[in-house]
Coordinates of C-alpha atoms in Angstrom, one line a residue:
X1 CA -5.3 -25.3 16.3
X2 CA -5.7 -23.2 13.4
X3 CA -5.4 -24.3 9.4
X4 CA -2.7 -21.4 7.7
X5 CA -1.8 -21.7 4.1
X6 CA -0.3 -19.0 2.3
X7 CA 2.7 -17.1 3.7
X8 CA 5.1 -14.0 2.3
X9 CA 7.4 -11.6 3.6
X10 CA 7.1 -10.4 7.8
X11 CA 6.0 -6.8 8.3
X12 CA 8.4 -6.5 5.8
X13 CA 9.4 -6.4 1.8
X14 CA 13.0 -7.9 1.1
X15 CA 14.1 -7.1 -2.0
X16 CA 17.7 -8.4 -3.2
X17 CA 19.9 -5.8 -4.9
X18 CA 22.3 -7.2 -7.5
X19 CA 25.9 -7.5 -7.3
X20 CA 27.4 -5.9 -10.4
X21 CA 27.4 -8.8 -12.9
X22 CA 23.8 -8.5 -14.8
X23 CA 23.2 -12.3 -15.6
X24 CA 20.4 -14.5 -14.4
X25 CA 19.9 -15.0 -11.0
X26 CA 17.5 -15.9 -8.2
X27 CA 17.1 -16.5 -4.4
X28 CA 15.1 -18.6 -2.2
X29 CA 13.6 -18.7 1.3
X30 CA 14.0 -21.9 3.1
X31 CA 13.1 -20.8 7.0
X32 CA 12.5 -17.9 9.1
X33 CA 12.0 -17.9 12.8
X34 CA 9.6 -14.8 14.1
X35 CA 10.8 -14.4 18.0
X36 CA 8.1 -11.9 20.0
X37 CA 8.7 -11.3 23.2
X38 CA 6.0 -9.1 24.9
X39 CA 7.4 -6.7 27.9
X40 CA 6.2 -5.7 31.1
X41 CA 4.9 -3.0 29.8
X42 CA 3.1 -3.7 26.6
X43 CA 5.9 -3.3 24.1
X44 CA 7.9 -5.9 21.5
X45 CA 11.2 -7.3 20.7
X46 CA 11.1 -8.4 17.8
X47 CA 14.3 -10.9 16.5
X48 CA 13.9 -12.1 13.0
X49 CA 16.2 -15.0 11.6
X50 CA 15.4 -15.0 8.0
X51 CA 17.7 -17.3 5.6
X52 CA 18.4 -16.9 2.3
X53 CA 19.1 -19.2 -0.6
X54 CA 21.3 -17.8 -3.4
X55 CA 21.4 -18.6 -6.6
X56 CA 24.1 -15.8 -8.3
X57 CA 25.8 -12.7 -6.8
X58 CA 24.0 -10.6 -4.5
X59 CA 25.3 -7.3 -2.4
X60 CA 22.2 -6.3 -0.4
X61 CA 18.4 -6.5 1.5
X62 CA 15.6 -4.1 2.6
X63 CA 12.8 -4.6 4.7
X64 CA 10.0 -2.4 5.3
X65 CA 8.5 -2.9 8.9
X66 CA 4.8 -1.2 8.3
X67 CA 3.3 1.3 11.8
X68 CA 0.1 2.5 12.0
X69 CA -0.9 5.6 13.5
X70 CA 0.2 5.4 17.4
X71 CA 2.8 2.5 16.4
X72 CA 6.6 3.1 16.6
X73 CA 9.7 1.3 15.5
X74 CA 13.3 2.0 17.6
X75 CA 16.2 -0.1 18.6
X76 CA 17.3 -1.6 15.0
X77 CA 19.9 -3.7 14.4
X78 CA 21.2 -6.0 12.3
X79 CA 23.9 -8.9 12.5
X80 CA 24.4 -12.4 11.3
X81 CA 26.1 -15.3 13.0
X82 CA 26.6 -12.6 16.1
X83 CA 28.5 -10.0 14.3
X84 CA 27.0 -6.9 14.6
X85 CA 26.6 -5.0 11.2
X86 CA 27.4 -1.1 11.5
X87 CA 24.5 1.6 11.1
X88 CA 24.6 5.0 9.1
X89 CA 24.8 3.0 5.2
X90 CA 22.8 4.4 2.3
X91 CA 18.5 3.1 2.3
X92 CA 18.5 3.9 -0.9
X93 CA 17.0 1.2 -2.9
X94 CA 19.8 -0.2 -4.9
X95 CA 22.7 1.9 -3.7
X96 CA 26.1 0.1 -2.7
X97 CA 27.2 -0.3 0.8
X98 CA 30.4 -1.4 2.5
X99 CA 29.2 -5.6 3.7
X100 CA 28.2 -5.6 7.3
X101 CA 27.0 -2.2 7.5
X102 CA 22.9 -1.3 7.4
X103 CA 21.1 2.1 7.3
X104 CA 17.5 3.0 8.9
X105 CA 14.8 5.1 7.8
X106 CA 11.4 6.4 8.6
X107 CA 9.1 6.5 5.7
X108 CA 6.0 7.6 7.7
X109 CA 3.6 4.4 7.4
X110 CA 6.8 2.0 7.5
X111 CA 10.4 1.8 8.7
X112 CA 13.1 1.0 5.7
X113 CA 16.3 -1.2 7.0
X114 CA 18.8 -1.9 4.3
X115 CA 21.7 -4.3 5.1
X116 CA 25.1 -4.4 2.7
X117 CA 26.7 -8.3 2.1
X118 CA 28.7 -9.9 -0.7
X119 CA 27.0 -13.3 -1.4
X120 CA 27.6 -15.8 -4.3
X121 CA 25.8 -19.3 -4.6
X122 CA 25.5 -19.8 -0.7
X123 CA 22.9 -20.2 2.2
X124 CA 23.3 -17.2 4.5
X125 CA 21.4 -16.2 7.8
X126 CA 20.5 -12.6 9.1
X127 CA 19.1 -11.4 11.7
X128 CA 17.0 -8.0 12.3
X129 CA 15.7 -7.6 15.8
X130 CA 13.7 -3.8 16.6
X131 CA 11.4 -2.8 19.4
X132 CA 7.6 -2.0 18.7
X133 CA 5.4 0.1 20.8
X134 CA 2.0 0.6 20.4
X135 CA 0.6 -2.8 18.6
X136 CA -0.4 -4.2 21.9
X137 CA -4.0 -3.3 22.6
X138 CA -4.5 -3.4 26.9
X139 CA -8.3 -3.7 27.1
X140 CA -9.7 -3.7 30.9
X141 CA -9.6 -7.6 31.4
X142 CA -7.1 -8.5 28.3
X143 CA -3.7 -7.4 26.0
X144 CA -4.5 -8.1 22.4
X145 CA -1.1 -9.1 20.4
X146 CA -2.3 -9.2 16.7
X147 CA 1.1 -9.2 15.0
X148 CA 2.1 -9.6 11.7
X149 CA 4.4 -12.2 11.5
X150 CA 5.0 -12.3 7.8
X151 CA 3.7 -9.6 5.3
X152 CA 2.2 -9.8 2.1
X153 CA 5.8 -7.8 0.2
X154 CA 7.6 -11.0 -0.4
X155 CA 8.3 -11.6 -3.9
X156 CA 9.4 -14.8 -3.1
X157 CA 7.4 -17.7 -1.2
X158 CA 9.4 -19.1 1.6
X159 CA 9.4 -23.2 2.6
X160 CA 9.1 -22.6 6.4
X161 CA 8.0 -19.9 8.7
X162 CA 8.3 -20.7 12.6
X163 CA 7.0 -18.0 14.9
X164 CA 6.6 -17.7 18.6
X165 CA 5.6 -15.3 21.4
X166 CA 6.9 -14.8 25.2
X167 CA 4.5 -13.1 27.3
X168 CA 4.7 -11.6 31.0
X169 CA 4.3 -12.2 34.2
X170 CA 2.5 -15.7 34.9
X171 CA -0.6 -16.7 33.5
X172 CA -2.2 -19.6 34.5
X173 CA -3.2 -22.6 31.5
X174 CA -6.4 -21.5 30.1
X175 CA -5.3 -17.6 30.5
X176 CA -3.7 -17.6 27.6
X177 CA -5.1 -17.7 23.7
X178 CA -3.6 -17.8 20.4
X179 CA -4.9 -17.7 16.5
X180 CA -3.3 -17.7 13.1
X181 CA -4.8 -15.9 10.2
X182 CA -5.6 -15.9 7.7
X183 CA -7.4 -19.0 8.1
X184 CA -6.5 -20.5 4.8
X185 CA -2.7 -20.7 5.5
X186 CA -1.1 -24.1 6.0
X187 CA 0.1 -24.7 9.7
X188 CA -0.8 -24.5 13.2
X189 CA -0.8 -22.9 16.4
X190 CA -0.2 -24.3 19.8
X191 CA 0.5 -23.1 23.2
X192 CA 3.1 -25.3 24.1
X193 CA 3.5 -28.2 26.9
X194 CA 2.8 -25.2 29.5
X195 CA -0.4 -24.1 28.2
X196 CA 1.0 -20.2 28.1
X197 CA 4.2 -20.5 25.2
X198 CA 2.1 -19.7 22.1
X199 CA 3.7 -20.5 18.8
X200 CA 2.8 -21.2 15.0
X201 CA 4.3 -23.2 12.0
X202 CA 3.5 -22.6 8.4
X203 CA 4.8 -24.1 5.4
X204 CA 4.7 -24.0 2.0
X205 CA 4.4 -20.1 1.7
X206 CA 3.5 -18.5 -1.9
X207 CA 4.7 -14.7 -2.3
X208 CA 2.5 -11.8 -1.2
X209 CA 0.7 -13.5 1.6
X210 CA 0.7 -12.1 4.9
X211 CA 0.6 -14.4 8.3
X212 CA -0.7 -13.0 11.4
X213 CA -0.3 -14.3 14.9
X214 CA -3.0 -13.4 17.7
X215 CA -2.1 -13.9 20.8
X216 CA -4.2 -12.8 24.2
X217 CA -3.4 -12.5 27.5
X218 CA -4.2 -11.2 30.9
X219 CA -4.6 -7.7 31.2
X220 CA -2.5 -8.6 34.9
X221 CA 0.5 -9.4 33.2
X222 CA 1.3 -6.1 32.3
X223 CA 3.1 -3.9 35.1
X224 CA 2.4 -1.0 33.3
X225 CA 0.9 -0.2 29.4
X226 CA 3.5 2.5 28.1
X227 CA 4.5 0.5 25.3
X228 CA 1.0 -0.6 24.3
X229 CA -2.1 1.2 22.9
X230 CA -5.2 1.1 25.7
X231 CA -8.8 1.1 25.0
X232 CA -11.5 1.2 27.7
X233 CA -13.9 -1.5 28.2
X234 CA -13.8 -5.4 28.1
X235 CA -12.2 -6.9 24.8
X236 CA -12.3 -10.4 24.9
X237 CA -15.9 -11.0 24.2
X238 CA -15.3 -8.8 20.9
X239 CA -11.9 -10.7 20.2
X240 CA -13.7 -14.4 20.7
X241 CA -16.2 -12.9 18.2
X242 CA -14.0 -12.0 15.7
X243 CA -12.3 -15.3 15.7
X244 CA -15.1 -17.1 15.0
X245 CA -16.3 -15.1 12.3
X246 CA -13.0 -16.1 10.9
X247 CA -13.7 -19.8 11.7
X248 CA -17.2 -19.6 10.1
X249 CA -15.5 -17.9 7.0
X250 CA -13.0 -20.7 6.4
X251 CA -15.2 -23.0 6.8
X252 CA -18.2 -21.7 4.2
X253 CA -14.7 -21.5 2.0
X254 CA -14.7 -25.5 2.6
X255 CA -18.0 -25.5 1.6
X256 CA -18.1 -24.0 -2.0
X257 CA -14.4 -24.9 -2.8
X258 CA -15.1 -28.6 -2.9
X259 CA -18.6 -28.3 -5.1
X260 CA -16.7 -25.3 -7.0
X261 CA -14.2 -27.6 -8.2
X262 CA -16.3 -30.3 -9.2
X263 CA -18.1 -27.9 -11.4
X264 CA -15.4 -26.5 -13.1
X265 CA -13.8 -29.8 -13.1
X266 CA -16.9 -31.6 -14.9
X267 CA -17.8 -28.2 -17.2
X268 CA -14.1 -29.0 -18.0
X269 CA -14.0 -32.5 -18.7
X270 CA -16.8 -32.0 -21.5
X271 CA -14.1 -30.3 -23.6
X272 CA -11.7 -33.8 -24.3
X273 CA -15.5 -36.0 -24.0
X274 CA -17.2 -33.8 -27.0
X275 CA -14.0 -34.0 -29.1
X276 CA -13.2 -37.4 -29.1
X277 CA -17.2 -38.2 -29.3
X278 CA -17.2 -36.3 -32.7
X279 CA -14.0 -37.4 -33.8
X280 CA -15.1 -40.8 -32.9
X281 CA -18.5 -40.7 -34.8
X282 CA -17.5 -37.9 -37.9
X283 CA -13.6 -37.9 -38.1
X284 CA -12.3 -40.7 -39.7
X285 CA -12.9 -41.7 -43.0
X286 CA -15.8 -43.8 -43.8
X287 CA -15.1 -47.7 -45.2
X288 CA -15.7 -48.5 -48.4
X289 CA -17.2 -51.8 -50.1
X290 CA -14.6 -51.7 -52.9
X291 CA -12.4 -54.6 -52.3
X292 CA -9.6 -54.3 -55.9
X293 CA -6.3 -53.3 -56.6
X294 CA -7.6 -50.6 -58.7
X295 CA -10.8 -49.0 -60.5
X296 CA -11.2 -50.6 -64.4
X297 CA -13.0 -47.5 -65.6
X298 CA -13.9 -44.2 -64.2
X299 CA -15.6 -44.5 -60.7
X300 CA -18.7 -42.4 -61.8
X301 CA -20.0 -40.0 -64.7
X302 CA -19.8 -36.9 -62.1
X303 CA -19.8 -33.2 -63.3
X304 CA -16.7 -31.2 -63.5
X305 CA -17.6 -29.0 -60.7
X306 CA -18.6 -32.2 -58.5
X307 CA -15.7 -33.4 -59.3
X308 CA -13.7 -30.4 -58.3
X309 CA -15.8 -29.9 -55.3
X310 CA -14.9 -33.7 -54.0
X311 CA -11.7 -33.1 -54.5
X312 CA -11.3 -30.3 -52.5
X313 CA -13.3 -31.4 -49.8
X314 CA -16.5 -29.1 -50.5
X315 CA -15.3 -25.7 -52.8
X316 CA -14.6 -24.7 -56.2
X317 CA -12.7 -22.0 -57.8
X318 CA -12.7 -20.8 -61.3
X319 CA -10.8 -24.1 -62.8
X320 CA -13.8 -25.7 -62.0
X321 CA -15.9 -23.1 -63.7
X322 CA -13.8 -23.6 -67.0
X323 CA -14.2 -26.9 -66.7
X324 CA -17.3 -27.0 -66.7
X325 CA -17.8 -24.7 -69.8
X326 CA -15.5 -27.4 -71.8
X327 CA -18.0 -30.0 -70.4
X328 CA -21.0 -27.9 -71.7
X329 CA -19.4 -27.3 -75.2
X330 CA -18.5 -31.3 -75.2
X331 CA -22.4 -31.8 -74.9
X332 CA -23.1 -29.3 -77.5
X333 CA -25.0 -26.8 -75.4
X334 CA -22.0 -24.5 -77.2
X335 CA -20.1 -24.8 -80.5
X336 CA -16.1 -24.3 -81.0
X337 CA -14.1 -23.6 -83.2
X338 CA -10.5 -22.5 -84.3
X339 CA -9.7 -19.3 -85.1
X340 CA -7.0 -17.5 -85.4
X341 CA -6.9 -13.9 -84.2
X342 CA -4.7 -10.8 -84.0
X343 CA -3.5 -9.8 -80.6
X344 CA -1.5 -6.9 -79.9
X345 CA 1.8 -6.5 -77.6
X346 CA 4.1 -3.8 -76.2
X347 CA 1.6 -0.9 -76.2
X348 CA 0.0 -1.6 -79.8
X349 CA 3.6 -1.7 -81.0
X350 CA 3.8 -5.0 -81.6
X351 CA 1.5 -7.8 -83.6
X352 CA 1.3 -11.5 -83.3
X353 CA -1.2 -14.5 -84.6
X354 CA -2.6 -16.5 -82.0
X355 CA -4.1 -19.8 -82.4
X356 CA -7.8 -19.3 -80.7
X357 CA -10.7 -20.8 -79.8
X358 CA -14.1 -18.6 -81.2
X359 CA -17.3 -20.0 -78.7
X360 CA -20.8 -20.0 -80.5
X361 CA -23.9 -20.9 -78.8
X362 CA -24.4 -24.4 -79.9
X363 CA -28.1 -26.9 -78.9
X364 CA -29.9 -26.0 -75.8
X365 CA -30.3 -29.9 -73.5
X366 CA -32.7 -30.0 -70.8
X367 CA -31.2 -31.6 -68.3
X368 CA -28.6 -29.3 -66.4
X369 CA -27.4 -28.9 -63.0
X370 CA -28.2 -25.6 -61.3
X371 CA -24.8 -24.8 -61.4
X372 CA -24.2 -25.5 -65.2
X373 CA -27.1 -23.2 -65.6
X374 CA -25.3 -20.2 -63.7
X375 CA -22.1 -21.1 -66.2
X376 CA -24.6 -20.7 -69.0
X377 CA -25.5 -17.4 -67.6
X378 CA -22.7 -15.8 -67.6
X379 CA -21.2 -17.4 -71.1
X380 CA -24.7 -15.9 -72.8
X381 CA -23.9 -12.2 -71.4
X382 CA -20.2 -13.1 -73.1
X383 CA -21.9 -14.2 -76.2
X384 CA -24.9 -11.5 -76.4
X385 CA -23.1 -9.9 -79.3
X386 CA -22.2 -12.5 -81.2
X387 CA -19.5 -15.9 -81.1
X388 CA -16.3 -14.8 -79.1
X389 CA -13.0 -15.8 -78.9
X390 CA -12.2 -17.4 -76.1
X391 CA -9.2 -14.8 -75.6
X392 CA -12.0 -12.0 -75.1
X393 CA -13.9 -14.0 -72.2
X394 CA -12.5 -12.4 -69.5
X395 CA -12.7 -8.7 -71.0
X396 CA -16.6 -9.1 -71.8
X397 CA -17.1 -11.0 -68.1
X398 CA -15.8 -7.3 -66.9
X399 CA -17.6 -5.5 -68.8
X400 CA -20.5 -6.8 -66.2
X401 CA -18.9 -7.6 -63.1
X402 CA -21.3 -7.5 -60.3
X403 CA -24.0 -9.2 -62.8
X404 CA -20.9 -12.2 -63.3
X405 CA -19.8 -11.8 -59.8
X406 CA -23.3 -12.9 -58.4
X407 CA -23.3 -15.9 -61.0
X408 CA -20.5 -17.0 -60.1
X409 CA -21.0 -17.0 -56.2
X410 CA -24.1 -18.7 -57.3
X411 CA -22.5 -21.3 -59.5
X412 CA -19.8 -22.0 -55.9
X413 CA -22.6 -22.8 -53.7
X414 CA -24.8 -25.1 -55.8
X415 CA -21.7 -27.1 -56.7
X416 CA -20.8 -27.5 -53.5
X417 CA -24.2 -28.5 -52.0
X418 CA -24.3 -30.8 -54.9
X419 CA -21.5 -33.1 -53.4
X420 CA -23.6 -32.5 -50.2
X421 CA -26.8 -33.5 -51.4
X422 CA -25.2 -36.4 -53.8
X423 CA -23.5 -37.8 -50.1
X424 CA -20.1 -37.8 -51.7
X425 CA -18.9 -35.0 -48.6
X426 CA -21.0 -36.0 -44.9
X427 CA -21.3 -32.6 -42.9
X428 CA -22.5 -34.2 -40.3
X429 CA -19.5 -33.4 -38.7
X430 CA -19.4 -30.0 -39.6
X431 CA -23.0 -29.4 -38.4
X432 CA -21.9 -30.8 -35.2
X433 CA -19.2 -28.9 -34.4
X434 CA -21.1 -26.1 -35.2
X435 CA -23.8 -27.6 -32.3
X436 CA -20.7 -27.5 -30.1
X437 CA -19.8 -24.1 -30.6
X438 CA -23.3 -22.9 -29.8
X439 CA -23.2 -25.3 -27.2
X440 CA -20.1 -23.6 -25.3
X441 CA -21.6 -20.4 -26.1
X442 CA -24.9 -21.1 -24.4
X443 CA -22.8 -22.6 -21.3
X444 CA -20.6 -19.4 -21.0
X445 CA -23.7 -16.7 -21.2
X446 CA -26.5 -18.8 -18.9
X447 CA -23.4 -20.3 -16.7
X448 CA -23.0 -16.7 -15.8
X449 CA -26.8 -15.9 -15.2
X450 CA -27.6 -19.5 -13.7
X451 CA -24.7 -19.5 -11.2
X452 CA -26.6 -17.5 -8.6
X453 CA -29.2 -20.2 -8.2
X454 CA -26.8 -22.2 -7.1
X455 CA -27.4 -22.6 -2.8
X456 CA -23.5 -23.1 -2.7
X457 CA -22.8 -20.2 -4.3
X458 CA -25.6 -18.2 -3.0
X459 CA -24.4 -18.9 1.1
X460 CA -20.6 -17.7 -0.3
X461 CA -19.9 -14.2 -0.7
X462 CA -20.3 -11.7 -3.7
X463 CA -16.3 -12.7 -4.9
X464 CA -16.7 -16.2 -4.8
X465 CA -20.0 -15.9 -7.4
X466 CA -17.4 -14.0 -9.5
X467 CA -14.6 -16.6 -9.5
X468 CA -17.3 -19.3 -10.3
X469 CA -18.6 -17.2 -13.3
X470 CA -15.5 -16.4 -14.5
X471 CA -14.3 -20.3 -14.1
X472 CA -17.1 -21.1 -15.8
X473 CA -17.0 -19.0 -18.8
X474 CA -12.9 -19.5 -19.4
X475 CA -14.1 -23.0 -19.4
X476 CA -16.7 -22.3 -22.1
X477 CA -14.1 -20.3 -24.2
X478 CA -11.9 -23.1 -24.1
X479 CA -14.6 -25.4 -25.2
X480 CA -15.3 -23.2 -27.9
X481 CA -11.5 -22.7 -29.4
X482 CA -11.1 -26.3 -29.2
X483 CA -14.0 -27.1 -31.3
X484 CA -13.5 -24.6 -33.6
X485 CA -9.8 -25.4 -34.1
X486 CA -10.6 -28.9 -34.6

């Protein structure tokens, strides 16, 4: 008994051409029963029931039936329910056609059969039966049938694929052999009650998945190989051999897909785990002591700039920087006074009096934070020349901006490290996500390095080690967006 698990379209590609309306529409695949039977003389008959599902209007089918070099398809026909549909229709992809008529065509590497219906919201069942010669290999002691049941064209998945195979002449129990491949598909093989009726079941079938069904028999049962390809020599030691090659392949792919899993599936888990660990220990706002209804008098005797940093949760902009000049000229570190001074409008054209504010250095204090210092910078280049209004500030701060510009980028930082160093704002958090980041970073680059040690991965093949590395680094990428974003 063999394990199958993915299944698509027969030696064939059926693609639905629309019915005239253009509005949304789909179909489905319930069953298809694959009949084989092998003749006397190496050749197939080949009846396909296929059912379709449909969800809209629909008007027509193809099916390409793939040969390889020796290989050749006759004897097409088409019917459903035991009508017979009528050859010489159009195989052009999308063309209209008369319902119950069909039209054949050789391609080269694969036989086209379109069929012409008119279906709307119903379950309908057609059947294609053809003749294949050549697919048969007759060895010296056995027939190989390796025949593609289902092919990989489907563009849909279908629910339920039934297959069997009638061979020739009378075998005995025992003579007879039959596989499924690939070996990942869900379903089975059997032989039957008599030992000799091979058959297979698969279910569940995703699109683009073939199924194949090997079946061998005695190379006695064949009265004659005209319809088959012959090779000299024995073939059933090579045939064994090949099979279980593909049983030690499915089951190596049991061996990494379970510890593969668990990998991903723990590298993955970290993601939620780190977040609501930080969250837990840096997210929420700390309790307090203060137990009234409200503050009696100002919390603190904090800075402007502290103050505007705490507020915004770590920066500063240029209200803060005014601020603090006020705060400096409150402290007498600079002198104010009002002025009145002539400012122009409209070009020159234009004079008006404006009530202004003239700034003079005042008494130099001691004890400044670095960031009043960098305001007293740049209000000394202002004042170099002599008190200033305070309408002229901006003007004479131009007059030197990269010198002003570097103060003030100054000034930003040390105010905002100040709530930092004070422990008004906890980074903590912060510092930690940043750890996170890195973290997911290193996991991403040495999970892709350290992989390869891995004995799992090192018994698998060269494709596996890539979809572990790439799992593993998605993963990581994740992990990274996450803790950024939060």
């Amino acid at each position: 008994m063999r394990r199958l698990s993915i299944l698509t379209a027969a030696v064939t590609l059926a693609l639905i051409v629309p019915a005239a309306p253009a509005f949304a529409k789909s179909y489905d695949l319930p069953t298809a029963v694959i009949g084989v039977v092998v003749e006397a003389d190496g050749s197939l008959s080949v009846t396909e029931q296929i059912t379709f599902s449909f969800d809209g209007s629909f008007s027509g089918a193809f099916r390409d039936i793939p040969t390889r070099s020796g290989e050749r398809v006759r004897n097409v026909a088409v019917s459903e329910n035991g009508a017979a549909f009528t050859s010489g229709a159009s195989t052009v992809l999308g063309s209209s056609g008369d319902p119950g008529t069909f039209g054949v065509d050789d391609l080269g590497s694969r036989t086209r059969v379109v069929w012409h219906y008119r279906a709307t919201n119903e379950q309908r069942t057609f059947t294609v039966t053809y003749r294949l010669s050549g697919v048969a290999v007759a060895y010296d002691d056995v027939v190989d049938v390796n025949f593609r049941v289902w092919g990989d064209e489907w563009v849909t998945g279908i629910d339920r694929l039934t297959a069997f195979m009638l061979v020739p002449g009378s075998p005995s129990s025992g003579e007879v052999l039959v596989f499924g491949h690939p070996g990942t598909v869900d379903g089975e093989t059997s032989l039957g009650s008599d030992g000799i009726s091979p058959d297979l079941i698969a279910r569940g079938v995703p699109a683009h998945q073939w199924v194949e069904m090997r079946v061998v028999i005695p190379r006695a049962a064949l009265s004659s190989t005209n319809g088959a390809t012959v090779r000299s020599g024995t073939g059933l030691a090579g045939i064994l051999a090949d099979e279980d090659a593909e049983s030690a392949r499915v089951e190596a792919l049991d061996d990494w897909v379970a510890p593969s899993v668990g990998l991903l599936a723990g590298i993955a888990a970290l993601i939620p785990a780190s977040l609501i660990g930080a969250w837990a220990l840096f997210g929420k706002e700390p309790r307090t002591k203060f137990d009234q209804r409200y503050e009696h008098a100002p919390p603190s005797d904090l800075e402007p700039a502290a103050v505007a940093a705490l507020l915004s949760q770590g920066s500063v902009d240029e209200t803060a920087f005014t601020a603090t000049l006020f705060d400096l000229i409150r402290r007498g570190v600079y002198a104010a006074h009002p002025v009145s001074v002539e400012r122009k409008t409209w070009g020159g054209l234009k004079r008006e009096t404006i009530t202004d504010l003239e700034i003079a250095p005042g008494t130099p204090v001691e004890s400044m934070r670095g960031y009043e210092r960098n305001v007293e910078t740049v209000v000394d280049r202002v004042l170099a020349d002599g008190p200033q209004p305070l309408t002229e500030f901006r003007k004479r701060i131009r007059e030197d901006a990269v010198a002003n510009a570097a103060t003030y980028s100054a000034f930003t930082a040390a105010a905002s490290k100040a709530v930092v160093s004070k422990r008004l704002i906890d980074e903590r958090g912060l510092t930690t996500a940043r750890g996170l980041t890195l973290f997911w970073v290193a996991i991403g680059v040495g999970g892709w390095f350290m992989v390869d040690a891995l004995p799992w991965v090192r018994a698998a093949s060269d494709s596996v080690a890539v979809i572990v590395k790439v799992g593993v680094t998605v993963i990581a990428g994740l992990g990274a967006l996450a803790t950024l974003i939060s």
